[in-house]
PDB file of C-alpha atoms in Angstrom:
ATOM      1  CA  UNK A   1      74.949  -0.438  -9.663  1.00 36.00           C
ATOM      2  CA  UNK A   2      75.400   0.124  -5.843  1.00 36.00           C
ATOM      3  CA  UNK A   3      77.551   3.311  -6.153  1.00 39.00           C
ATOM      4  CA  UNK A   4      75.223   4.529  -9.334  1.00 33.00           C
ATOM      5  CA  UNK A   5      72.451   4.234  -6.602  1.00 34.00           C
ATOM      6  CA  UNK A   6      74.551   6.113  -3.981  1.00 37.00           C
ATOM      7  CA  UNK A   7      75.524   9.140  -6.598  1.00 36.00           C
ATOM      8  CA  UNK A   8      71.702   9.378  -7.153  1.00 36.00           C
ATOM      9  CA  UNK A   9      70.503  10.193  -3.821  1.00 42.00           C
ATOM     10  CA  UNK A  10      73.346  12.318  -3.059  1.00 39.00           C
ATOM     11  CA  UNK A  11      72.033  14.204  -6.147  1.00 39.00           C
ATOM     12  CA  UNK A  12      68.268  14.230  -5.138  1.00 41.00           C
ATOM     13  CA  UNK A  13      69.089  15.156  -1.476  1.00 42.00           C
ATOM     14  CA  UNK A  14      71.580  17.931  -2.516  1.00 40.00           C
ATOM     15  CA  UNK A  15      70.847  19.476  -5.364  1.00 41.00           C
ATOM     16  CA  UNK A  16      74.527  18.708  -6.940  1.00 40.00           C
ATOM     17  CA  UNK A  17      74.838  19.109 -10.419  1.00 41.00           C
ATOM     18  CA  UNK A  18      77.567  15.561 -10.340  1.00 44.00           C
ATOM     19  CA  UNK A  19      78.231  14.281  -7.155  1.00 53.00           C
ATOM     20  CA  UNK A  20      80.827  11.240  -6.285  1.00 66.00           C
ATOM     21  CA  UNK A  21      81.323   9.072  -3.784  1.00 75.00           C
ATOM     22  CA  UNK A  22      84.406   9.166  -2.133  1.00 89.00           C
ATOM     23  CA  UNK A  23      85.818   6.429  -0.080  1.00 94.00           C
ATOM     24  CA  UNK A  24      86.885   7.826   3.522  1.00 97.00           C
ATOM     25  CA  UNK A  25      90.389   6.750   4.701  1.00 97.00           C
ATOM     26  CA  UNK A  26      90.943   5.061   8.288  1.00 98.00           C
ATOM     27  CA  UNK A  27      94.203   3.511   9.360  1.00 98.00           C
ATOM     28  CA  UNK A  28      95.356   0.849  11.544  1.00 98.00           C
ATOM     29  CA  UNK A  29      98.755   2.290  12.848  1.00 97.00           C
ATOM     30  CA  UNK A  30     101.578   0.002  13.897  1.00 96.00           C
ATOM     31  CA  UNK A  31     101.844  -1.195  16.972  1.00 88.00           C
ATOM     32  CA  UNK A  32      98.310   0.425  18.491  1.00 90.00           C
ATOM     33  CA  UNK A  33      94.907  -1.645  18.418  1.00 95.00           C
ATOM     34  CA  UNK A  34      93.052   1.254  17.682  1.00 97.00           C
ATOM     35  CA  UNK A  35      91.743   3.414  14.500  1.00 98.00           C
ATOM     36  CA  UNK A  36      92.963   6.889  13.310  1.00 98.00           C
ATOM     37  CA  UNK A  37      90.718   8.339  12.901  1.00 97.00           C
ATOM     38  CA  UNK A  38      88.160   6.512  15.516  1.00 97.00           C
ATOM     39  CA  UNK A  39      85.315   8.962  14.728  1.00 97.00           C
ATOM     40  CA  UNK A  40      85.144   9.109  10.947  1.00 97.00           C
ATOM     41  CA  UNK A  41      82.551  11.565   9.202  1.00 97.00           C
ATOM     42  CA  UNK A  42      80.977  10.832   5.779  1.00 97.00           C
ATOM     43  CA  UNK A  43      78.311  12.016   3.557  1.00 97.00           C
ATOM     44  CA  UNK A  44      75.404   9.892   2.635  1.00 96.00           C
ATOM     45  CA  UNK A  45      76.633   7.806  -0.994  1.00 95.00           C
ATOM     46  CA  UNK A  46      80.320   8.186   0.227  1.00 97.00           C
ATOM     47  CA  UNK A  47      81.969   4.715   1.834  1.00 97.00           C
ATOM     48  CA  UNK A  48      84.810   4.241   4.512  1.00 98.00           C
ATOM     49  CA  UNK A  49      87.790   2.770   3.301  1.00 98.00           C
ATOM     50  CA  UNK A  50      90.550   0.927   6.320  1.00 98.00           C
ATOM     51  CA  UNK A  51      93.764   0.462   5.480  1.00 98.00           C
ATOM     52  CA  UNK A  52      96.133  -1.934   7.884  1.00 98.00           C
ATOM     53  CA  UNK A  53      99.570  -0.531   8.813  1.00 97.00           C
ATOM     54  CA  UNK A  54     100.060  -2.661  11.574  1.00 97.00           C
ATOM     55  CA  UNK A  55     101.800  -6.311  11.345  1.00 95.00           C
ATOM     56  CA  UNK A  56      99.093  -8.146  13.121  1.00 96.00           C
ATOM     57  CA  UNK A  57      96.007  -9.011  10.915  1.00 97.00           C
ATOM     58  CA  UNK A  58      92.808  -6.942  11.510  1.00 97.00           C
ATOM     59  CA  UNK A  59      89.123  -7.009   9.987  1.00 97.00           C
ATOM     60  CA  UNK A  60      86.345  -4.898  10.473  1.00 98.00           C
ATOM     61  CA  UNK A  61      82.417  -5.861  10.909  1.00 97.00           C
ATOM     62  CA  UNK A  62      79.806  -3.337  12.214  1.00 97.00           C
ATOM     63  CA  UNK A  63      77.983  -3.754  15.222  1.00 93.00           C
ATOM     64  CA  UNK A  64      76.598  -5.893  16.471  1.00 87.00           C
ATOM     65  CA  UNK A  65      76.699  -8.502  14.132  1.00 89.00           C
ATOM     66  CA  UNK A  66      78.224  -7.480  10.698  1.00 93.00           C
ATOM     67  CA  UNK A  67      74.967  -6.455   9.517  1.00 93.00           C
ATOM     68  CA  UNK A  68      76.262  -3.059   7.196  1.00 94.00           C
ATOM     69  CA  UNK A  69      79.661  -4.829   6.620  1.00 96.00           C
ATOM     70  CA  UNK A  70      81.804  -7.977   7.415  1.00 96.00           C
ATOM     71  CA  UNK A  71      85.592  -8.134   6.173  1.00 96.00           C
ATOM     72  CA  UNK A  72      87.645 -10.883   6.072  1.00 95.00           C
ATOM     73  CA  UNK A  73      91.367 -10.936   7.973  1.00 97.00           C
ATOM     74  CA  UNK A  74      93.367  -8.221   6.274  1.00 97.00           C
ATOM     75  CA  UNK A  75      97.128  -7.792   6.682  1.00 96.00           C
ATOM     76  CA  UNK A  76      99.889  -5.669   6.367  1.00 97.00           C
ATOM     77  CA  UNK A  77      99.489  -3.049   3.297  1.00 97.00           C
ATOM     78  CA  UNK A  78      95.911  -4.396   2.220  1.00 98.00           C
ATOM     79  CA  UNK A  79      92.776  -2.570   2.931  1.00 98.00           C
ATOM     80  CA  UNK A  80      89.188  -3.236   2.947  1.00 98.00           C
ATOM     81  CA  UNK A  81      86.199  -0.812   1.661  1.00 97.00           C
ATOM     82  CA  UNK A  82      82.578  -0.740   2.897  1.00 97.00           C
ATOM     83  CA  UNK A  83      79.709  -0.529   0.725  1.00 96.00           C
ATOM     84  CA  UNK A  84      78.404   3.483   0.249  1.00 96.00           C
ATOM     85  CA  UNK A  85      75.903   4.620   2.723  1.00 96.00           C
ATOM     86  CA  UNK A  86      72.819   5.186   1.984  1.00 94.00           C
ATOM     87  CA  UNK A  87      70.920   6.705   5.730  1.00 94.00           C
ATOM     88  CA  UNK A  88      72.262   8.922   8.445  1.00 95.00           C
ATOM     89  CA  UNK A  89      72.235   6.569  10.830  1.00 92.00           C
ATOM     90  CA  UNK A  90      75.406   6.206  12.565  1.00 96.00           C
ATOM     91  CA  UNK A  91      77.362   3.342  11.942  1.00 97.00           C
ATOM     92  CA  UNK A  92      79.876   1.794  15.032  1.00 98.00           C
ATOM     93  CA  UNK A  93      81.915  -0.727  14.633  1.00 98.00           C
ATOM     94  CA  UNK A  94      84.931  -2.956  15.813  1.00 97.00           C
ATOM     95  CA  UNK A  95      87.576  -5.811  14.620  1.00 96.00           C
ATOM     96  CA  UNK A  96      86.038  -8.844  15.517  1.00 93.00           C
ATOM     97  CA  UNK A  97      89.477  -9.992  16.062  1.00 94.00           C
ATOM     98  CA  UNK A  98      90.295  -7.634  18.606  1.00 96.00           C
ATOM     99  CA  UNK A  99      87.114  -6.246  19.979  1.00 95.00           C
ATOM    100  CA  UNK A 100      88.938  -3.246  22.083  1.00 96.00           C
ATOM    101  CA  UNK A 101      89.461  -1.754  18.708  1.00 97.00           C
ATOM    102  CA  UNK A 102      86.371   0.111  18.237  1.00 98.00           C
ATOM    103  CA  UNK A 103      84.967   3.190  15.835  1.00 98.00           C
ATOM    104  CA  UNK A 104      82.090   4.644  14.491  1.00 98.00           C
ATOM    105  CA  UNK A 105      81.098   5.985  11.081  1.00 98.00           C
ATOM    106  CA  UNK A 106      78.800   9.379  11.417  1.00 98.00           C
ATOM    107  CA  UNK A 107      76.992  10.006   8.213  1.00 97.00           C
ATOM    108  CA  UNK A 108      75.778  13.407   6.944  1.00 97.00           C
ATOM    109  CA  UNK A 109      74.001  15.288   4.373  1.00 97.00           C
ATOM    110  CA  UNK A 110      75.897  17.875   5.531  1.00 98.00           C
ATOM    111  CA  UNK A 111      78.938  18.303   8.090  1.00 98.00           C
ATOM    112  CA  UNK A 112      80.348  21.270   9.662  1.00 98.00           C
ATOM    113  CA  UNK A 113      83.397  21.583  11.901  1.00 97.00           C
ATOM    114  CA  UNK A 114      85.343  24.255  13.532  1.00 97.00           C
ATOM    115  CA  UNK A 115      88.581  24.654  15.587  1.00 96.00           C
ATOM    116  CA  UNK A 116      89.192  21.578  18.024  1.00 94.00           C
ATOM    117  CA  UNK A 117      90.352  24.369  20.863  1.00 96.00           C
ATOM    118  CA  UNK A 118      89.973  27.632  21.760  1.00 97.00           C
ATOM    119  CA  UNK A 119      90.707  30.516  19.145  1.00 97.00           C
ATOM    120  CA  UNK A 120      93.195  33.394  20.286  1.00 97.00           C
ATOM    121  CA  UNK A 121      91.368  36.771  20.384  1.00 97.00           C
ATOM    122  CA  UNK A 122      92.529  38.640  17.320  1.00 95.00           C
ATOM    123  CA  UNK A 123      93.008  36.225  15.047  1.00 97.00           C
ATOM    124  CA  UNK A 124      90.842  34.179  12.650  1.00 97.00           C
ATOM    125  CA  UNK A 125      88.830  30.682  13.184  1.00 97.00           C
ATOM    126  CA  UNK A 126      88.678  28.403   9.784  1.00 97.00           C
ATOM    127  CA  UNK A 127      85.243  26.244   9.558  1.00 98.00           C
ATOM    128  CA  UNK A 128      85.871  23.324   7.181  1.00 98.00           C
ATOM    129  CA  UNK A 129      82.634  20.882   6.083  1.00 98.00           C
ATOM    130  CA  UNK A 130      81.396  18.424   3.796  1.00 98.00           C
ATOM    131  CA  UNK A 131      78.898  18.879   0.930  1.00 97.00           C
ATOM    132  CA  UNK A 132      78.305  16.947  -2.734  1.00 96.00           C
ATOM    133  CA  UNK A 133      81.080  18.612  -4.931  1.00 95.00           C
ATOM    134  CA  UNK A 134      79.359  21.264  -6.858  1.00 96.00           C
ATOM    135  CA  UNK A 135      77.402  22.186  -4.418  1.00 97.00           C
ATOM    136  CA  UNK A 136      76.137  25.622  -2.864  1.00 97.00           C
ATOM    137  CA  UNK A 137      76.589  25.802   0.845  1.00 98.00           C
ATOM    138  CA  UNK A 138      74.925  29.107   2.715  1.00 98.00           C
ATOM    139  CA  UNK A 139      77.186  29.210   5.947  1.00 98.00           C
ATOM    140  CA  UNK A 140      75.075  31.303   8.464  1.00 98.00           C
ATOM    141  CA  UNK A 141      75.766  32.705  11.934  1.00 98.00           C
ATOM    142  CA  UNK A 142      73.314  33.095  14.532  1.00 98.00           C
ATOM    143  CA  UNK A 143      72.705  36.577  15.516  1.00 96.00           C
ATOM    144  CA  UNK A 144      70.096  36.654  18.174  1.00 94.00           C
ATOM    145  CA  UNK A 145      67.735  34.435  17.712  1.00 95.00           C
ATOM    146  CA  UNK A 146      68.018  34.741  13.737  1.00 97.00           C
ATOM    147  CA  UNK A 147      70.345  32.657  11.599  1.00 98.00           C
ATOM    148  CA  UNK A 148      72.157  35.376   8.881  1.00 98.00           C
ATOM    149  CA  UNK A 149      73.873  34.570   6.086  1.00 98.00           C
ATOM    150  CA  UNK A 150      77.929  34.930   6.382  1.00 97.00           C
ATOM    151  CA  UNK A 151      78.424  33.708   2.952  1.00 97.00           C
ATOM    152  CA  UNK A 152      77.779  31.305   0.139  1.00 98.00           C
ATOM    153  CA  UNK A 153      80.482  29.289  -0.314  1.00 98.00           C
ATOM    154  CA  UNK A 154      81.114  25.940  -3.234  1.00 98.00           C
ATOM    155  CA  UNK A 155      82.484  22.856  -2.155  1.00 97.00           C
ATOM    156  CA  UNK A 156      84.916  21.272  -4.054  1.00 96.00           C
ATOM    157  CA  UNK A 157      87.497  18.655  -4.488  1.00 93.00           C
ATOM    158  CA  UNK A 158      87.081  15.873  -1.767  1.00 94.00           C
ATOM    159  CA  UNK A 159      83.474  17.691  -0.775  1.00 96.00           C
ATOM    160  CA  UNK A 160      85.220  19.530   1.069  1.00 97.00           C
ATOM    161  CA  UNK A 161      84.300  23.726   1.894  1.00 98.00           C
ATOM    162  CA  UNK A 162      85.593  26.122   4.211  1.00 97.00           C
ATOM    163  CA  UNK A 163      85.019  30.000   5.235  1.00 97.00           C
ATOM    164  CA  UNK A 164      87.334  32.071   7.563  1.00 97.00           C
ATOM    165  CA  UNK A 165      85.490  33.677  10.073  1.00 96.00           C
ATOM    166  CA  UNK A 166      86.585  36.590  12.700  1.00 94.00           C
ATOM    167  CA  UNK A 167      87.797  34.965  16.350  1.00 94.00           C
ATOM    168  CA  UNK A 168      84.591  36.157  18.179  1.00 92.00           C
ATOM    169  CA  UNK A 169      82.440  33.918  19.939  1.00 94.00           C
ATOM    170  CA  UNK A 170      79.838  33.113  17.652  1.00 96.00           C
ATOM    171  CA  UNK A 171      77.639  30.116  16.514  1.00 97.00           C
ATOM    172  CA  UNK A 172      77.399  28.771  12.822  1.00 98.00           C
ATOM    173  CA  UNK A 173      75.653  26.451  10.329  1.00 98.00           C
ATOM    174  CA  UNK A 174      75.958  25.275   6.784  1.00 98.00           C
ATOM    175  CA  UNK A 175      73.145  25.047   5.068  1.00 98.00           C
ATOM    176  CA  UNK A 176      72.386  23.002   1.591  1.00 98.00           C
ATOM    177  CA  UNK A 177      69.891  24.309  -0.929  1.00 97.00           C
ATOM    178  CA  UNK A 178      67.238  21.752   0.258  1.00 97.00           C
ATOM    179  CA  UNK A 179      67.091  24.003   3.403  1.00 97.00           C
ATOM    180  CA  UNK A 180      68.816  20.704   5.026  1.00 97.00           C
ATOM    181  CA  UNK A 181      70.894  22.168   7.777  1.00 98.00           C
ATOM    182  CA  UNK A 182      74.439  20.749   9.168  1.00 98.00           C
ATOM    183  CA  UNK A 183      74.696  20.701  13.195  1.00 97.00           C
ATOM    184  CA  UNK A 184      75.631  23.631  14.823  1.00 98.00           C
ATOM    185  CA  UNK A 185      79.289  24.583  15.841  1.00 97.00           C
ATOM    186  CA  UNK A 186      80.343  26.823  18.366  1.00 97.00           C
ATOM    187  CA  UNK A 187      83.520  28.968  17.670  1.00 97.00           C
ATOM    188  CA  UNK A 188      84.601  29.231  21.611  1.00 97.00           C
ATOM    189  CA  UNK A 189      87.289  32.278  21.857  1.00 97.00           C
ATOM    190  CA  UNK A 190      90.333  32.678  24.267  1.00 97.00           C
ATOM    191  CA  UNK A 191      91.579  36.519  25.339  1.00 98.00           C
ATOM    192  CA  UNK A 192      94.529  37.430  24.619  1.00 98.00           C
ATOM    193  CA  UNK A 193      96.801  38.338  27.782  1.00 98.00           C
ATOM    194  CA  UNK A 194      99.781  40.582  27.821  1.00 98.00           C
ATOM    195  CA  UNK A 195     102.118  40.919  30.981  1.00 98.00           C
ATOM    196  CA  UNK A 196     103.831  44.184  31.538  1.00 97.00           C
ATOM    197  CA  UNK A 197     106.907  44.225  34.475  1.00 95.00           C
ATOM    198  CA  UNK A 198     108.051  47.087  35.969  1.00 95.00           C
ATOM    199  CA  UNK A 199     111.123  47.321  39.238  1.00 93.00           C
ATOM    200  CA  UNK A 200     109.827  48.779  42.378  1.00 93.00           C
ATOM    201  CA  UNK A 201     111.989  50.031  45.578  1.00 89.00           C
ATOM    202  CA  UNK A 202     113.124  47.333  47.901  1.00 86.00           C
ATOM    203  CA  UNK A 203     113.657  44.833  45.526  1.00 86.00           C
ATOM    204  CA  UNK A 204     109.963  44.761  44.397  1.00 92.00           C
ATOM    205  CA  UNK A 205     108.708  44.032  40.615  1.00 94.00           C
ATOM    206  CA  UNK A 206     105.044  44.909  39.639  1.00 96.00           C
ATOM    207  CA  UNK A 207     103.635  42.664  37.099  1.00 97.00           C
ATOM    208  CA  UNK A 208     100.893  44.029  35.756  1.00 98.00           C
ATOM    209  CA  UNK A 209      98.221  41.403  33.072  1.00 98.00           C
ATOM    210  CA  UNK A 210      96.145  42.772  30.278  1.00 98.00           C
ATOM    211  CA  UNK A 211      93.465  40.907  28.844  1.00 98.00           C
ATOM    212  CA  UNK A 212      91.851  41.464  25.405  1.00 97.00           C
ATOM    213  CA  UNK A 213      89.065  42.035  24.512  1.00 97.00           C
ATOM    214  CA  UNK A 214      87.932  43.853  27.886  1.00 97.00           C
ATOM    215  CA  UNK A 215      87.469  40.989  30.411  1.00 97.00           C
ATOM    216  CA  UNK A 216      86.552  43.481  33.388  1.00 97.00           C
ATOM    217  CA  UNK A 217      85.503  41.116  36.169  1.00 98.00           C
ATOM    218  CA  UNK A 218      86.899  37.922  35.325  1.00 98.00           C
ATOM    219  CA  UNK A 219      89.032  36.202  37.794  1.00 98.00           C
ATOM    220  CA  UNK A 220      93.019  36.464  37.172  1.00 98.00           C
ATOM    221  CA  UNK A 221      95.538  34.080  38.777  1.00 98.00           C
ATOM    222  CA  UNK A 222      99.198  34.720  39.220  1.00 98.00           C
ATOM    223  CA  UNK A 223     101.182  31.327  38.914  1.00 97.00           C
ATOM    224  CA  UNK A 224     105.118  30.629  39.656  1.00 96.00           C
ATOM    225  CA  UNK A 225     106.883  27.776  37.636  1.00 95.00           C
ATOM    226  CA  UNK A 226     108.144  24.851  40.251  1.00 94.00           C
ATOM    227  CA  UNK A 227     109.812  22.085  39.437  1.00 93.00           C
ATOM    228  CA  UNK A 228     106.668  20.272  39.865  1.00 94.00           C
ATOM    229  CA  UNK A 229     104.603  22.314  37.692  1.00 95.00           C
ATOM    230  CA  UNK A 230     102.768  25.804  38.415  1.00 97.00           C
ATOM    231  CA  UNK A 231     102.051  27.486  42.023  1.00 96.00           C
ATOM    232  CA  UNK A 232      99.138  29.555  42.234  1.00 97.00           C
ATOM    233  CA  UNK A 233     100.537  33.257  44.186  1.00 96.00           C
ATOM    234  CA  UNK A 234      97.813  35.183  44.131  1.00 97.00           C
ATOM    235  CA  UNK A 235      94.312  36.232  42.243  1.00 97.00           C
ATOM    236  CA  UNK A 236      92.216  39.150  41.719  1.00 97.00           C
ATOM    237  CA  UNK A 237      89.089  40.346  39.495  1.00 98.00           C
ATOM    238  CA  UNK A 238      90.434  42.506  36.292  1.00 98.00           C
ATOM    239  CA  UNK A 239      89.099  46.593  36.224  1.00 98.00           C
ATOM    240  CA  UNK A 240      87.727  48.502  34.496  1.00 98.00           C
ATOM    241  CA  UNK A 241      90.359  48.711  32.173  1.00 98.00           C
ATOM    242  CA  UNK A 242      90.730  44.952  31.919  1.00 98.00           C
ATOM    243  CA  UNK A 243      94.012  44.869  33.736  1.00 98.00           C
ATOM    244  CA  UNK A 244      95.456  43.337  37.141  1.00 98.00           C
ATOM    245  CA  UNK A 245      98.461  44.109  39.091  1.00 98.00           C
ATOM    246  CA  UNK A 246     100.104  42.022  40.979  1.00 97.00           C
ATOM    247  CA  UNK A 247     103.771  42.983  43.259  1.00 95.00           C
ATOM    248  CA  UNK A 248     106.288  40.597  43.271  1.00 93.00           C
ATOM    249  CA  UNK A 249     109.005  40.166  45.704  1.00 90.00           C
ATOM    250  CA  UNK A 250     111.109  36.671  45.177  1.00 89.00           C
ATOM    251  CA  UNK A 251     113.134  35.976  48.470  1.00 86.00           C
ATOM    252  CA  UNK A 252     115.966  35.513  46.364  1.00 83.00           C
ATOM    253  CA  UNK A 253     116.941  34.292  42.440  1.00 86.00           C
ATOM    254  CA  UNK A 254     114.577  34.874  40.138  1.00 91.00           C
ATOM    255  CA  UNK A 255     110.988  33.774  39.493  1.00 93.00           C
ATOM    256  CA  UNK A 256     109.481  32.616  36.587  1.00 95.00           C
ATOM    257  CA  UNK A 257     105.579  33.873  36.494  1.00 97.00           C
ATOM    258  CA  UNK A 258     102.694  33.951  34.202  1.00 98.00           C
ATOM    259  CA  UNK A 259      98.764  34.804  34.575  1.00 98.00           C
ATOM    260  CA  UNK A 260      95.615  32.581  33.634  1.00 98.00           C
ATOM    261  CA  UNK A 261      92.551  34.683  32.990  1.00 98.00           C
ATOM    262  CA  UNK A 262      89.523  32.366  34.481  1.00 98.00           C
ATOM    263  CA  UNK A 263      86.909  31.776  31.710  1.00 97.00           C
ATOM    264  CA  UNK A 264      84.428  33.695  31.783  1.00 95.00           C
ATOM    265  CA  UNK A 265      80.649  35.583  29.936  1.00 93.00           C
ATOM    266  CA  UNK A 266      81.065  32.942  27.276  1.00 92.00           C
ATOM    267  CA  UNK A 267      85.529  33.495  26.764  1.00 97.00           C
ATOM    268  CA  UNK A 268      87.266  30.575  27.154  1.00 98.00           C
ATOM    269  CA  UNK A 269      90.697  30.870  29.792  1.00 98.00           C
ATOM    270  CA  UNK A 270      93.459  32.920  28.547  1.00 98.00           C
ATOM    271  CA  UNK A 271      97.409  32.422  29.388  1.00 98.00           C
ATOM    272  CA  UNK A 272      99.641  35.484  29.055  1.00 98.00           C
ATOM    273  CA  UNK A 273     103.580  34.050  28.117  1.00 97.00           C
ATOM    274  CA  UNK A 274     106.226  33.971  30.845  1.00 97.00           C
ATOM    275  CA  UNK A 275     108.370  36.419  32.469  1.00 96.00           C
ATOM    276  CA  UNK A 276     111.080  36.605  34.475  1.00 95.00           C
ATOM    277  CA  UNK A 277     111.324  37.921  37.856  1.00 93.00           C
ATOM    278  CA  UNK A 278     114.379  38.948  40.044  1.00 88.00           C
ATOM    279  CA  UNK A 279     115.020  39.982  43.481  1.00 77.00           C
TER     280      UNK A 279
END
């Protein structure tokens, strides 16, 4: 009756023709008091299943007093499941018999992520989200102050949709037919930056950094590899042309150098490869 109730409201709050709940996985990997993952995110009718790969005995209860759920001891291969959700309040929680292990369930009508890290310039960024099977999902980009439609995607098995968007910086939504709209995710973008060496007279190499897309202005750093990590050489702004040149004159062997392009006008830091430098 509970997860008849659960498929219900997903229905009434998203418009899906059938929707399911799905029990979310969680682990308890060996040999770590801790949850993987710690922040798990579920839609509204779905419940959180925890599964115990560890040799010591775990439970669950949510905080602070078991309220939402309560599990007994669980060991090695067994798992316990929650009941389904039914608000999108968020849920934390802990093993009572190890209260350092800690988590927290974030519920949704919607969910939208995007990269974890900064996107190279040139390529693509991949949103993925969560939405009733079945279901519509307008994914919209904000473009001044207006949101526009990118496209109208369907999500599918698991809940789960995605859309491939350009690597520009950019911010997006999904959006459910009820007009109920998922939080918004930024899409942060890194340049891409080239290094170009060329010998000089008296033992001299020019190194010379491009970024992309045109980062005229922004601060780059030229760094030397030491055994204890990287020294900074020199900096200077990029031109017009989004380039810096640096000269290079190791006072003997060879140098291994690379450039950082400072973030900057919404770009993220760039880091051109390494090159080698001899005297």
């Amino acid at each position: 009756m509970t997860r008849l109730i659960a498929v219900l409201c997903l229905v009434a709050l998203a418009g899906a023709d059938a929707a399911v709940a799905i029990p979310r996985d969680v682990t308890i990997p060996p040999s770590r008091l801790a949850f993987t993952p710690q922040v798990v995110n579920v839609l509204v009718g779905d419940s959180v299943r925890w599964t115990n790969k560890d040799n010591r005995p775990h439970d669950v209860w949510s905080t602070p007093d078991g309220a939402e759920f309560k599990s007994g001891l669980f060991t090695f291969g067994e798992s316990f499941e929650s009941p389904t959700f039914t608000s999108t309040e968020d849920v934390p929680y802990l093993c009572h018999e190890h209260p350092i292990m800690t988590g927290i369930i974030r519920i949704h009508e919607i969910w939208l992520s995007g990269p974890a890290a900064p996107v190279l310039h040139g390529t693509s960024a991949k949103l993925t989200g969560l939405a009733p099977q079945g279901t519509e999902v307008d994914v919209e980009r904000l473009v001044g102050e207006t949101w526009t439609l990118v496209e109208t995607v369907t999500a599918g098995d698991q809940d789960v949709f995605s859309r491939v968007v350009p690597a520009v910086p950019a911010q997006y939504r999904a959006v459910l037919p009820s007009n109920v709209a998922s939080r918004t995710v930024t899409v942060v973008i890194k340049p891409r930056v080239t290094l170009a060496k060329k010998r000089l007279p008296t033992k001299r190499t020019r190194v010379t950094a491009t970024a992309a897309p045109n980062r005229a202005g922004a601060v780059a750093v030229l760094q030397r590899k030491k055994p204890a990590g990287w020294a900074v050489l020199a900096s200077k702004r990029l031109n017009t042309s989004s380039k810096a040149a640096f000269v290079v004159r190791p006072p003997k062997g060879t140098w291994r150098v690379r450039v950082i392009v400072k973030k900057s006008g919404g770009y993220a830091a760039g880091q051109s490869g390494v090159v080698a430098v001899k005297r």
